[in-house]
CSV table of C-alpha atoms in Angstrom, one decimal:
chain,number,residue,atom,x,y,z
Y,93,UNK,CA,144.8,20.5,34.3
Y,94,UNK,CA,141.4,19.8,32.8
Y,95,UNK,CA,138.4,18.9,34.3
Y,96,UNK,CA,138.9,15.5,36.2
Y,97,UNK,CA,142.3,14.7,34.8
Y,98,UNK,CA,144.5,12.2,36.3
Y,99,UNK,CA,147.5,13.8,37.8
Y,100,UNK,CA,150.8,11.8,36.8
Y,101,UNK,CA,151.3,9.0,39.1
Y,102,UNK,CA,155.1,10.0,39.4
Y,103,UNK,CA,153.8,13.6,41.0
Y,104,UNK,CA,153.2,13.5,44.8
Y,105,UNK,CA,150.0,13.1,45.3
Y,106,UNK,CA,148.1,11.2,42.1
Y,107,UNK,CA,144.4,12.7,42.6
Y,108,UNK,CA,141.7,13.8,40.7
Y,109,UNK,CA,141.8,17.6,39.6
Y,110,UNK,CA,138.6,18.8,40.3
Y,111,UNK,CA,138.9,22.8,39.0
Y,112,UNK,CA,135.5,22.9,36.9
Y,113,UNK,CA,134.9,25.5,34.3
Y,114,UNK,CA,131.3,24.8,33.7
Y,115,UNK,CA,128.4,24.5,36.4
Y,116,UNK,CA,126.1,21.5,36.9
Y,117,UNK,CA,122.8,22.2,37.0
Y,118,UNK,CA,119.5,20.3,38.1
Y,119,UNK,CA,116.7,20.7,36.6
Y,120,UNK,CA,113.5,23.0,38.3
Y,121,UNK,CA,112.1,21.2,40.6
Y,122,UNK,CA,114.8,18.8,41.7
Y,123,UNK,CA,114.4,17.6,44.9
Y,124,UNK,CA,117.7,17.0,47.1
Y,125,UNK,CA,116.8,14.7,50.2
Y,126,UNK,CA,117.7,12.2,52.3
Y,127,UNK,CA,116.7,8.3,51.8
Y,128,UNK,CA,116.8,5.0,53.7
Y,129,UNK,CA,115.0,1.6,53.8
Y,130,UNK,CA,113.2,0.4,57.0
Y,131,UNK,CA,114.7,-2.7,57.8
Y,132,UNK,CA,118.3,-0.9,57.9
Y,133,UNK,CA,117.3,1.7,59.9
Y,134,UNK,CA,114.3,1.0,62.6
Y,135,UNK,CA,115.4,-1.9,65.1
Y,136,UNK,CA,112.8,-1.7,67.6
Y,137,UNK,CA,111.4,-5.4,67.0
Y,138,UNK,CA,110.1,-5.8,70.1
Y,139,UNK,CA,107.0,-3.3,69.5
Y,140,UNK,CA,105.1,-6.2,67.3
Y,141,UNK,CA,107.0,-6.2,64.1
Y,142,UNK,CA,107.3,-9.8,63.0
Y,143,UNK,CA,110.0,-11.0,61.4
Y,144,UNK,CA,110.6,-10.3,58.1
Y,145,UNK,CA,112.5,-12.4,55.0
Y,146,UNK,CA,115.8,-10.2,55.7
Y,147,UNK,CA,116.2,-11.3,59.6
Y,148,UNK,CA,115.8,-15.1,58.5
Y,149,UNK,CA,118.3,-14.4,55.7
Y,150,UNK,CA,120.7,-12.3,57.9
Y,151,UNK,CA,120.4,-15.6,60.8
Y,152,UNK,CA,121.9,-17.8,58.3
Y,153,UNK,CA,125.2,-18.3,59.0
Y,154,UNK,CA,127.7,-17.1,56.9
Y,155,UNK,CA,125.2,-14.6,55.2
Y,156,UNK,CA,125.9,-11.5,56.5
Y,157,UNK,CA,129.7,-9.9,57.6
Y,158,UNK,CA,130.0,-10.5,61.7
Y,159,UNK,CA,126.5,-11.8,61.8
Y,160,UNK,CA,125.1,-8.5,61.9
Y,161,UNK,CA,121.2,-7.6,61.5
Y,162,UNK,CA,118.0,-5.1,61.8
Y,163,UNK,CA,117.3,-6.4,65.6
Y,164,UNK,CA,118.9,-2.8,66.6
Y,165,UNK,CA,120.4,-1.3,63.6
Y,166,UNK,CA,120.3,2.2,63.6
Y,167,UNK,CA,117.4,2.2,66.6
Y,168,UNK,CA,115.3,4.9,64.1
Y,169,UNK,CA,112.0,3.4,66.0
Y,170,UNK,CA,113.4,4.9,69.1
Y,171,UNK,CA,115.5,7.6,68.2
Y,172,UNK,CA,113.5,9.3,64.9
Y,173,UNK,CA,112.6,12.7,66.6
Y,174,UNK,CA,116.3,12.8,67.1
Y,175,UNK,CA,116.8,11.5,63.3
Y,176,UNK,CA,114.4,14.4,62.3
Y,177,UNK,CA,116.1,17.3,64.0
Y,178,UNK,CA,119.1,15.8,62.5
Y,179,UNK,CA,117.4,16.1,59.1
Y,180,UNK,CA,116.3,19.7,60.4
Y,181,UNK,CA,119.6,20.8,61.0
Y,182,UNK,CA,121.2,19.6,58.2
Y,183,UNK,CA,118.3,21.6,55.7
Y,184,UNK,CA,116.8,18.3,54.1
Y,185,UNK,CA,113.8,19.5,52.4
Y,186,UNK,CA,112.5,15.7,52.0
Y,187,UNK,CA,113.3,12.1,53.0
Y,188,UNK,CA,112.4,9.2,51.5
Y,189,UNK,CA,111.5,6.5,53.2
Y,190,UNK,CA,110.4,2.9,53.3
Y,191,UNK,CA,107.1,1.3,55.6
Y,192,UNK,CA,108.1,-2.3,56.8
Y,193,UNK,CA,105.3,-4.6,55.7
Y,194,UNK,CA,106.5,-6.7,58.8
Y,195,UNK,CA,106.2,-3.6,61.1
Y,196,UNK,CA,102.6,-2.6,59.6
Y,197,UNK,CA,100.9,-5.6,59.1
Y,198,UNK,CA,102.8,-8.7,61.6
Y,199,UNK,CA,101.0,-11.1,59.9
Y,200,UNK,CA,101.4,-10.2,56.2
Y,201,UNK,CA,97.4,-9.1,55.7
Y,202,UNK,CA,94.7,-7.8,58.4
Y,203,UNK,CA,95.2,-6.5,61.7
Y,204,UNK,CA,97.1,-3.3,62.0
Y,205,UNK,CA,99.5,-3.2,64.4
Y,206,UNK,CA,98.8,0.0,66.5
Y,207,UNK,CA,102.6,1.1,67.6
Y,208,UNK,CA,103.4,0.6,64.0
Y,209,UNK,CA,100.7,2.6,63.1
Y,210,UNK,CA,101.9,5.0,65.6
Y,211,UNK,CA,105.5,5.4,64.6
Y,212,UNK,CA,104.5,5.9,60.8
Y,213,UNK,CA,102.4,8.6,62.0
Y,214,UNK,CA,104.5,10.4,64.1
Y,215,UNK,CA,107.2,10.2,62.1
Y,216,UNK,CA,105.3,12.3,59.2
Y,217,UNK,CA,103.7,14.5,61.3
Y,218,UNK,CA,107.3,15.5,63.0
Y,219,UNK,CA,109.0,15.8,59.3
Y,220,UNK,CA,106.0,18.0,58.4
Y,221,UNK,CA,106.3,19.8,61.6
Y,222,UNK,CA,109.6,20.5,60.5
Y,223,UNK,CA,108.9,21.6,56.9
Y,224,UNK,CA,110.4,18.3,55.9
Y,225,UNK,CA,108.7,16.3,53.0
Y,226,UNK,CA,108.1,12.5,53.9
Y,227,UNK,CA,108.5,10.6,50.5
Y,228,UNK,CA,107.1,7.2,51.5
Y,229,UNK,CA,108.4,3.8,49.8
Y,230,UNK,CA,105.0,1.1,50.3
Y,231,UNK,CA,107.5,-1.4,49.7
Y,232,UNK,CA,111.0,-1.8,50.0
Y,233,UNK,CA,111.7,-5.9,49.6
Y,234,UNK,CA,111.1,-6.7,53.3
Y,235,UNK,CA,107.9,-9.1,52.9
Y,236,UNK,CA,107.0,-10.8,56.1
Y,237,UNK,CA,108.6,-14.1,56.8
Y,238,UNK,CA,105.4,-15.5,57.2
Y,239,UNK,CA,104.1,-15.0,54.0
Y,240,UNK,CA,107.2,-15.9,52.5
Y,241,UNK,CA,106.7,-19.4,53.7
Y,242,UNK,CA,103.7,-19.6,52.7
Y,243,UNK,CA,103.6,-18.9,49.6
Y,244,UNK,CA,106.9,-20.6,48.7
Y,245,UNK,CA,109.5,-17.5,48.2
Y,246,UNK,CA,110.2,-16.8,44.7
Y,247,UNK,CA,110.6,-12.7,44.8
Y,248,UNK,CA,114.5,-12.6,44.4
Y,249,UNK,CA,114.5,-11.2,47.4
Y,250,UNK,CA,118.0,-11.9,50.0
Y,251,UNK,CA,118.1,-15.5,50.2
Y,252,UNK,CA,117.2,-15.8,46.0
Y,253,UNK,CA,116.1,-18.6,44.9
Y,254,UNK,CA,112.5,-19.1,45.7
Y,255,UNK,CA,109.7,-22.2,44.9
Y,256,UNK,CA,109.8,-25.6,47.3
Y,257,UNK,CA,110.2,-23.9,50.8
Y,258,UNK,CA,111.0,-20.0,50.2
Y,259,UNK,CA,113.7,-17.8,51.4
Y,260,UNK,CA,113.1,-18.4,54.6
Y,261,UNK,CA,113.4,-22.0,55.0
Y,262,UNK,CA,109.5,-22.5,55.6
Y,263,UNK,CA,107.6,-25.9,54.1
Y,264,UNK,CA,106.1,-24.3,51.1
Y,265,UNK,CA,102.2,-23.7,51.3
Y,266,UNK,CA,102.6,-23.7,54.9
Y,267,UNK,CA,100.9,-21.3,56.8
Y,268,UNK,CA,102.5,-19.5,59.6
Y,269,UNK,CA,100.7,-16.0,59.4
């Protein structure tokens, strides 16, 4: 067989052959990691994250498969040391990451929320702890609900749409932040 050719679908098993002759190579440099987005992973809501366009979108009805959402997720907010050694073990030399806007700054601009603050910090010192190189995404299409509102949507973001009222359902130009 040849590189990736299609066994006959009369034979037994009809896979892909996978006996390569040449080797793939990345270029200098390349770096092989790991990568996830905030609102998929973190949970932990209850530490002053405020909500952001994707839990209005996912409360919609019908929006999401079983209703699911970011409430718990993957519980990285509590669980990331764990997350890290997992990294660790595994030989990750980096993971990319994103900050949730929502998490950071709860009302879209000015105060910093301390635990947020906290976990971001923790988190980077424990991947550099373990030789691990955080790759940071600022933003990762999680804007706060609350500046969604009020600025009227418009981004593309999980609801679509945008203009007269936002993702999120809020009166455009109100202000909720």
């Amino acid at each position: 067989l040849k590189p990736f050719e299609r066994v006959p679908s009369h034979s037994p098993s009809c896979v892909l052959a996978t006996a390569m002759t040449t080797t793939l190579k990345f270029p200098d440099g390349f770096l092989w990691g790991s990568a996830t987005a905030a609102y998929q992973i973190e949970g932990g809501h209850e530490e002053g994250r405020s909500p952001c366009i994707w839990d209005t979108f996912c409360a919609k009805e019908g929006k999401v498969k079983n209703g699911d959402n970011g409430t718990v997720a993957c519980d990285h907010f509590h669980r990331w040391k764990e997350d890290v050694k997992l990294m660790k073990d595994l030989g990750l030399p980096a993971y990319r990451f994103s900050i949730a806007w929502s998490r950071l700054l709860p009302s879209g601009r000015g105060e910093v929320n301390p635990e947020g603050l906290k976990f971001y910090n923790d988190l980077i010192n424990e991947l550099l702890a373990n030789d691990i190189k955080p790759l940071v995404t600022i933003y990762h299409w999680d804007i706060p609900e609350c500046l969604d509102a009020e600025y009227g949507g418009g981004g593309g973001g999980p609801g679509g749409g945008g203009g007269g009222g936002g993702r999120g359902g809020g009166a455009a130009g109100s202000r909720t932040c």
